[in-house]
Coordinates of C-alpha atoms in Angstrom, one line a residue:
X1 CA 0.0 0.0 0.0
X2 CA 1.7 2.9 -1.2
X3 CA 1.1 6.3 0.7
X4 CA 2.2 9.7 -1.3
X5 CA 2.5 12.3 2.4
X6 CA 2.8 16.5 1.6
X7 CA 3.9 17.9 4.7
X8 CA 6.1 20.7 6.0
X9 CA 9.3 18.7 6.9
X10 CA 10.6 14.8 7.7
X11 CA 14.3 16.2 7.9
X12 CA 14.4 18.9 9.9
X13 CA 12.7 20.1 13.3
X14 CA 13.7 23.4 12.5
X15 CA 10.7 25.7 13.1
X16 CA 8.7 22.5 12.1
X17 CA 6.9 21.6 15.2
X18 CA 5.7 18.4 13.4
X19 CA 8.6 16.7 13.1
X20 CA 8.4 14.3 16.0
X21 CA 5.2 13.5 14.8
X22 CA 5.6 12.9 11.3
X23 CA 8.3 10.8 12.4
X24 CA 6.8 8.7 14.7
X25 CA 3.7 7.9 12.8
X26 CA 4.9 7.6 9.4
X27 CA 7.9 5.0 10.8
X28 CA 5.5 3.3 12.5
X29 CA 3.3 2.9 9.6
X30 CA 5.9 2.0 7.5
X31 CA 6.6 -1.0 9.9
X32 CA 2.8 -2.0 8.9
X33 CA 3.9 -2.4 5.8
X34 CA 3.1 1.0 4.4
X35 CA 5.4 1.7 2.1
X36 CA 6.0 6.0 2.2
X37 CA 6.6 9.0 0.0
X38 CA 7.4 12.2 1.8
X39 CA 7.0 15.5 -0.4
X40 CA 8.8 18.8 1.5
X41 CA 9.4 22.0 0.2
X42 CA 13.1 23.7 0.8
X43 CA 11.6 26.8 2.8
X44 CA 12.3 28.1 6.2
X45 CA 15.6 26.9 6.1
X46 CA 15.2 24.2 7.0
X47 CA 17.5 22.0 4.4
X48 CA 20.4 23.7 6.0
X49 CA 19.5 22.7 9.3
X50 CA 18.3 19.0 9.1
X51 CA 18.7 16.6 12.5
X52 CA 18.0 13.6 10.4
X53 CA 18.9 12.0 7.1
X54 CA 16.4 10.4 4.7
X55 CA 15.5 7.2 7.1
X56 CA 15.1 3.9 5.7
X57 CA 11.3 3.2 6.2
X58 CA 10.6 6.4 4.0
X59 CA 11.8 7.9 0.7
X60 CA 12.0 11.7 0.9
X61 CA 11.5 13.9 -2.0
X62 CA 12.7 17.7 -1.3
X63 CA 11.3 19.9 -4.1
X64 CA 12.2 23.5 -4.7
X65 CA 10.0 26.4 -3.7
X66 CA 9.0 27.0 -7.3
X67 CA 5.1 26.5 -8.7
X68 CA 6.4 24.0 -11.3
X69 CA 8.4 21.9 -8.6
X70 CA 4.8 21.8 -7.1
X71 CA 3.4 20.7 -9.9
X72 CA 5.9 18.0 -10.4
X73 CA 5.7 16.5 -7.7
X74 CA 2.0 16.9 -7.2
X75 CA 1.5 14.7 -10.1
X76 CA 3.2 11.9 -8.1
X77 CA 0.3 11.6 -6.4
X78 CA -1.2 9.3 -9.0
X79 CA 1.2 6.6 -8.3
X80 CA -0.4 6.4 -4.2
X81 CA -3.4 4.3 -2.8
X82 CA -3.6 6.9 -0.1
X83 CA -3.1 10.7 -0.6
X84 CA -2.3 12.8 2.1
X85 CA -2.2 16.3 2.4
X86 CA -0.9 18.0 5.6
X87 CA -1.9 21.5 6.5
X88 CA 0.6 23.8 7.0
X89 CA 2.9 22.7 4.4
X90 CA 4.4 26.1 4.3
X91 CA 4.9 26.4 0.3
X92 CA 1.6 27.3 -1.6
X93 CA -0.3 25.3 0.4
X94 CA -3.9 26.1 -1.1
X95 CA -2.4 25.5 -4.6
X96 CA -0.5 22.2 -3.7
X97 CA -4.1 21.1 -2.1
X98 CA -6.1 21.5 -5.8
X99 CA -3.3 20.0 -7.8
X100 CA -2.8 16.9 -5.4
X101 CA -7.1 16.6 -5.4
X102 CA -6.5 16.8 -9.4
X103 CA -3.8 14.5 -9.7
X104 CA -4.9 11.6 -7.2
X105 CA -6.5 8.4 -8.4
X106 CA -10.3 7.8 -8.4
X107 CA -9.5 4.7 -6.3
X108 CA -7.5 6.8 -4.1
X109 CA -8.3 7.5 -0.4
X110 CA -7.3 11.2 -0.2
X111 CA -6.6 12.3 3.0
X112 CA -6.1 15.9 5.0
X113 CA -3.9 15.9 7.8
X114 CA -4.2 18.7 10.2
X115 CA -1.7 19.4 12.3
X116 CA -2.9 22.7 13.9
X117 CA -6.8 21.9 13.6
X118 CA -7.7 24.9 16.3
X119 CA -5.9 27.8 13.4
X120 CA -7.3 25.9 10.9
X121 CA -10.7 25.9 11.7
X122 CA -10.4 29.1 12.7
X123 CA -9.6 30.3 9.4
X124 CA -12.0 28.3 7.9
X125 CA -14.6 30.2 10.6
X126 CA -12.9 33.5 9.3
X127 CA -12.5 32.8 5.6
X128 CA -16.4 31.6 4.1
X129 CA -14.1 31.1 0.7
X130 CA -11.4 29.6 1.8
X131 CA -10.6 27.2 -0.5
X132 CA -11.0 23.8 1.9
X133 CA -14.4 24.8 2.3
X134 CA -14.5 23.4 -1.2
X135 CA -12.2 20.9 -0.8
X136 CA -13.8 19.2 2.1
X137 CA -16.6 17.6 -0.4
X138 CA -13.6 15.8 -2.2
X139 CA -11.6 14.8 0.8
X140 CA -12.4 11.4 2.1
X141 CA -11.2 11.6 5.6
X142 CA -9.8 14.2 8.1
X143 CA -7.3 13.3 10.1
X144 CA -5.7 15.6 13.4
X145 CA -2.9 15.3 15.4
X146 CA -5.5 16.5 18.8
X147 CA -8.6 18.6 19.4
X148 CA -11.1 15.5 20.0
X149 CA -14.3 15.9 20.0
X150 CA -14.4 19.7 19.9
X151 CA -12.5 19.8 17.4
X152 CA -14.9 16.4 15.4
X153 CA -17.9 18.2 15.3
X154 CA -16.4 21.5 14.2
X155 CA -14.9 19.6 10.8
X156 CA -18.4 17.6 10.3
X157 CA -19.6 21.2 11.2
X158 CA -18.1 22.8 7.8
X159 CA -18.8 19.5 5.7
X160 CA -15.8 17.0 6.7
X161 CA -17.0 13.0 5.8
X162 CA -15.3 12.4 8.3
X163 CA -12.7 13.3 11.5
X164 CA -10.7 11.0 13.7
X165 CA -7.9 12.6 16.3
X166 CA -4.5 11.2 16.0
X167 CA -3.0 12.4 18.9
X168 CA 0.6 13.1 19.7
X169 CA 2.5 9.9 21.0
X170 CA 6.2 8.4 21.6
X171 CA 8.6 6.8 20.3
X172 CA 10.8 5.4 22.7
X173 CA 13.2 4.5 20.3
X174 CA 13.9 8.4 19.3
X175 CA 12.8 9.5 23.0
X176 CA 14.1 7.8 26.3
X177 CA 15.7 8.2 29.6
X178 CA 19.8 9.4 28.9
X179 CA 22.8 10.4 31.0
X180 CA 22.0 14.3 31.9
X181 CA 24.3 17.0 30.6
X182 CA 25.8 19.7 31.9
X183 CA 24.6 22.3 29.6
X184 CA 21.5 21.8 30.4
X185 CA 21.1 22.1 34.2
X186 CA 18.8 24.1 35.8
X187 CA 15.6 24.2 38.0
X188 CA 13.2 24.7 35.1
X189 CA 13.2 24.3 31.6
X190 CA 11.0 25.2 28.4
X191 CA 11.4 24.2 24.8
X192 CA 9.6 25.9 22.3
X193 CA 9.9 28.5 19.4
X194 CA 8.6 32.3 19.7
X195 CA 5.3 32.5 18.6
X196 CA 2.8 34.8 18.3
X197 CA -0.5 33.0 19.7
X198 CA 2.4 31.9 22.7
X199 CA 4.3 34.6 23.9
X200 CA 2.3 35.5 26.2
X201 CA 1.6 32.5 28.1
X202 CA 5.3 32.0 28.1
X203 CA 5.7 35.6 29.8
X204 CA 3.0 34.2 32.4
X205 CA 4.1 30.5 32.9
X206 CA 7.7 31.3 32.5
X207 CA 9.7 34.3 32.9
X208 CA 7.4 35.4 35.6
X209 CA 8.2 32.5 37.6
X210 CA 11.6 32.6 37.1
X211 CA 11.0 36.5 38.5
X212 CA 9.6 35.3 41.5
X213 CA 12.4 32.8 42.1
X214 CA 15.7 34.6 41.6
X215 CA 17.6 31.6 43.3
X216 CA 16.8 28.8 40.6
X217 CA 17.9 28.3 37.5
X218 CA 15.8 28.5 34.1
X219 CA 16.7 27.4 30.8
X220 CA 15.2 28.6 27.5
X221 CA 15.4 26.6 24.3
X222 CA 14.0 27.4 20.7
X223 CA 14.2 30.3 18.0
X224 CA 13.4 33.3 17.8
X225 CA 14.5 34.3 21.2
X226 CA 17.2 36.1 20.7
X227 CA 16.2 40.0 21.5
X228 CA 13.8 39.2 23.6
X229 CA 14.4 40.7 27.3
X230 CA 14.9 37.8 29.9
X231 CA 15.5 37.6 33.8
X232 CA 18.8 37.6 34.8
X233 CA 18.7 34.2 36.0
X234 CA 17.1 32.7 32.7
X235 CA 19.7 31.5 30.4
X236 CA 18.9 31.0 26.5
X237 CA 19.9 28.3 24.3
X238 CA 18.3 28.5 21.1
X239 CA 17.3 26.3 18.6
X240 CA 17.9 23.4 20.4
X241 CA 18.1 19.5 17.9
X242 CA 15.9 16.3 18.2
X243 CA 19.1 14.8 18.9
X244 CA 19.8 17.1 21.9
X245 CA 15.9 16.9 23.7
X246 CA 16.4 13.7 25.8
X247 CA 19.4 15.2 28.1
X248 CA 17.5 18.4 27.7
X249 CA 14.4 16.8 29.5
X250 CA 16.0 14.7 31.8
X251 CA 18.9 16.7 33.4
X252 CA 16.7 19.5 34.9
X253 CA 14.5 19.0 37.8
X254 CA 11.7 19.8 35.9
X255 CA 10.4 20.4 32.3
X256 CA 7.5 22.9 31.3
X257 CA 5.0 22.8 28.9
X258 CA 3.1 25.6 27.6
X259 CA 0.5 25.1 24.9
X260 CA -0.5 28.0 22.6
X261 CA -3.4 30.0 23.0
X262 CA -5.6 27.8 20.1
X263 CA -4.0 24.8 21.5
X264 CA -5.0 25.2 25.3
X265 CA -8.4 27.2 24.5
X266 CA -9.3 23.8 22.3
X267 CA -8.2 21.3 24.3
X268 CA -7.5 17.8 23.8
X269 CA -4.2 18.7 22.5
X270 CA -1.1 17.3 24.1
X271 CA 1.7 18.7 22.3
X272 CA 4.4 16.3 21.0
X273 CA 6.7 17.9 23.6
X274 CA 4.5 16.2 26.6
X275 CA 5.4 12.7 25.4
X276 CA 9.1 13.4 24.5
X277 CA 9.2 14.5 27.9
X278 CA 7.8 12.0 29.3
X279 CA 9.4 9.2 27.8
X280 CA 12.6 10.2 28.6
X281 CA 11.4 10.2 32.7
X282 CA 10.9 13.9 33.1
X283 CA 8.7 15.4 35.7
X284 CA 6.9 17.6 33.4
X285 CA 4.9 20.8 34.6
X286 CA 1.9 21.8 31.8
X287 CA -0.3 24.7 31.7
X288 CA -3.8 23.3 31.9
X289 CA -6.5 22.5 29.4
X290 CA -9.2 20.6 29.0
X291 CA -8.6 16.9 28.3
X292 CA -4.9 16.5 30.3
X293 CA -6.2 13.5 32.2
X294 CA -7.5 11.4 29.5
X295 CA -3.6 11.6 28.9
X296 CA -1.8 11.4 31.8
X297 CA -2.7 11.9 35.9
X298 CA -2.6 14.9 37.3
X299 CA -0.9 14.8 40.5
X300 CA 1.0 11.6 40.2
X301 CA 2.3 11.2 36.2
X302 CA 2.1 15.1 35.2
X303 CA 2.1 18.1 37.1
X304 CA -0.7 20.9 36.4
X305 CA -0.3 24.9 36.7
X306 CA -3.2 27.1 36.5
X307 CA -0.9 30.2 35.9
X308 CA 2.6 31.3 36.8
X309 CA 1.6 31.7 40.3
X310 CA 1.3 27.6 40.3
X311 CA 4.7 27.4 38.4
X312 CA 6.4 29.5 40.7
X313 CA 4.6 27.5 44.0
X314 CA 5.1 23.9 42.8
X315 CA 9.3 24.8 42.0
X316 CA 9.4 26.3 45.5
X317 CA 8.0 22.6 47.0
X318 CA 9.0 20.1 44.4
X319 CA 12.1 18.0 45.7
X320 CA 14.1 16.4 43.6
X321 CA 13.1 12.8 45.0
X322 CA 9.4 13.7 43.8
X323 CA 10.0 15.1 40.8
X324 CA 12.0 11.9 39.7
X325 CA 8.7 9.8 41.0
X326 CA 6.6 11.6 38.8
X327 CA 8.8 11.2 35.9
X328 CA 9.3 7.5 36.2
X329 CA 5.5 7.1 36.5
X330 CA 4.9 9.2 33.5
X331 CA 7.3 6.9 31.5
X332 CA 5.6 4.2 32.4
X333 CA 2.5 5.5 31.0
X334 CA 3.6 6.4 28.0
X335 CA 5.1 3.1 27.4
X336 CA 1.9 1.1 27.8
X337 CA -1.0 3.9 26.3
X338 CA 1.0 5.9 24.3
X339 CA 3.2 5.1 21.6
X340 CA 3.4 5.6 18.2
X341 CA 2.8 1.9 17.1
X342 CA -0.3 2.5 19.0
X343 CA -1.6 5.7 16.9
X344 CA -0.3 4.1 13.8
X345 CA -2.8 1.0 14.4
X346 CA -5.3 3.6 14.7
X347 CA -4.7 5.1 11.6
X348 CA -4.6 1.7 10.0
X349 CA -7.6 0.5 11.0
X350 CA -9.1 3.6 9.5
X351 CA -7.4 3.3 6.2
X352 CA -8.3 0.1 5.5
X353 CA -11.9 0.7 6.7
X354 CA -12.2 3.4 3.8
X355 CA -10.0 1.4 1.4
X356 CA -12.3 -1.2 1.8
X357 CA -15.6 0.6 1.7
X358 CA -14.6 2.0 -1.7
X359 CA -13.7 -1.4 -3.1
X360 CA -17.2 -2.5 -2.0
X361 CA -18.8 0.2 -3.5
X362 CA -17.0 -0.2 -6.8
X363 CA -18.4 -3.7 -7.0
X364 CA -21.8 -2.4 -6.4

């Protein structure tokens, strides 16, 4: 079963939150016997700053950021039993969406992957003639890496056939307890890129606690940081690898996660940093939002801040004896209800439900 996947970036992390994901899944898959074609675009970047090389469970095509290279490799879609588009491709997204749609098999199962389903929608919300409007009547399936139920009836909402949530997982193969390093120790630390819809909630969940705490330690990873003021006692790293985020997660006391405004205001959307976290045994601090539970357990596998005055009362208590508790118990959870193989199965299950609809149909 070939699989033709358009999405932002296999190689490189680098201001590609979907990395991890794509990684994960698409491995997994391919060890279902999938076998993969990964389209990217050289934007962003992000050829010159790859952390992996083409693996072996997936071919890679990197295309330039030119309309024919689009259209080149757009027509490749013909060749795939399963189509999938991925939002947020970053290269002429709404143009590569019509000509994969045009170029795609009859028998095909065409697929849209939405990694950021909360901007998405909202843009649909905003945008009456956005072009996926259209699109959704020739889409078979939706697919999203979180937003559950919410984020369901919203896509059946504006037409969608159908949604199913893939959510965010491990893969302990990429993501695991390591030896902690040096560079990295600290009380507190938070990995994520400057964004607009998050800057804010870092400012609160954050540097605000590290304000309040002027004896511990902070560490900032991820771009963009670079003229933004900080507290003295909040050191920056920047972009910080894949290769790099297990000793990153396990050498401080504790890890933060802080979920963008769409993300947290939605829901159901454990970023792909909770899992990374916690498969490498951190004792990870999230901002709340609705769903963290069905996830992991407040309290005893994942710690839970209502604001930065939460942050800044759980690092003055937590001892380093709990916080390795809580990480061991989040690994452990991850490991059994969590992994990649697991969401891969998922996704399966619904491809070969469709796949098999379709042939029935075409016998009828």
């Amino acid at each position: 079963m070939k699989i033709a996947f358009y999405g932002s970036s296999l190689l490189s992390s680098y201001w590609n939150g979907a990395a991890t994901y794509y990684r994960g899944l698409l491995k997994a898959l391919a060890g279902l016997g999938y076998e993969i074609t990964f389209y990217e675009p050289d934007v962003y970047d992000r050829q010159k700053n790859r952390d992996i090389e083409a693996p072996d469970w997936c071919s890679v095509v990197v295309y330039e950021a030119t309309r024919h290279a689009l259209m080149q490799v757009a027509a490749r879609a013909a060749e795939a039993d399963i189509v999938v588009k991925a939002s947020g491709v970053g290269f002429e997204d709404e143009a590569l969406l019509r000509a994969v749609l045009d170029h795609a098999r009859s028998d095909a199962l065409i697929v849209f992957w939405d990694v950021d389903a909360p901007a998405t929608l909202a843009e649909l919300r905003e945008e009456p003639d956005h072009p996926l409007h259209g699109a959704l009547q020739e889409i078979d399936l939706v697919l999203t890496y979180g937003g559950g139920d919410p984020v369901v009836w919203a896509y059946r909402a504006m037409g969608a056939k159908e949604c199913v949530p893939i959510y965010n997982a491990l893969d302990p193969q990429t993501h695991h307890p390591v030896a902690s390093n040096a560079r990295f120790a600290c009380d507190l630390a938070f990995l994520g890129n400057r964004l607009p819809d998050r800057e804010a909630r870092v400012g609160s969940f954050f540097l605000d606690p590290a304000i309040q705490l002027p004896q511990q330690r902070f560490l900032l990873g991820g771009s963009g940081w670079g003229d933004k003021p900080l507290p003295t006692n909040v050191g920056w790293l920047g972009h910080v690898g894949t290769r790099d985020h297990n000793a990153f997660n396990v050498t401080p006391k504790a890890v933060l996660n802080i979920s963008r405004d769409s993300m947290a205001a939605n829901g159901f959307s454990p970023a792909t940093r909770v899992f990374e976290a916690a498969g490498a045994g951190a004792c990870l601090i999230t901002d709340a939002w609705l769903g963290v539970e069905l996830f992991l357990k407040p309290g005893e596998e994942i710690l839970v801040a209502r604001d930065g005055a939460d942050v800044a009362e759980i690092m003055r208590t937590l001892t380093p004896g709990q916080a390795k508790a809580i990480g061991q118990a989040a690994l452990r959870r991850v490991l059994a209800d969590h992994t990649y193989a697991l969401r891969a199965a998922v996704a399966d299950a619904v491809f070969k439900r469709h796949l098999t609809q379709g042939t029935v149909e075409a016998a009828e």
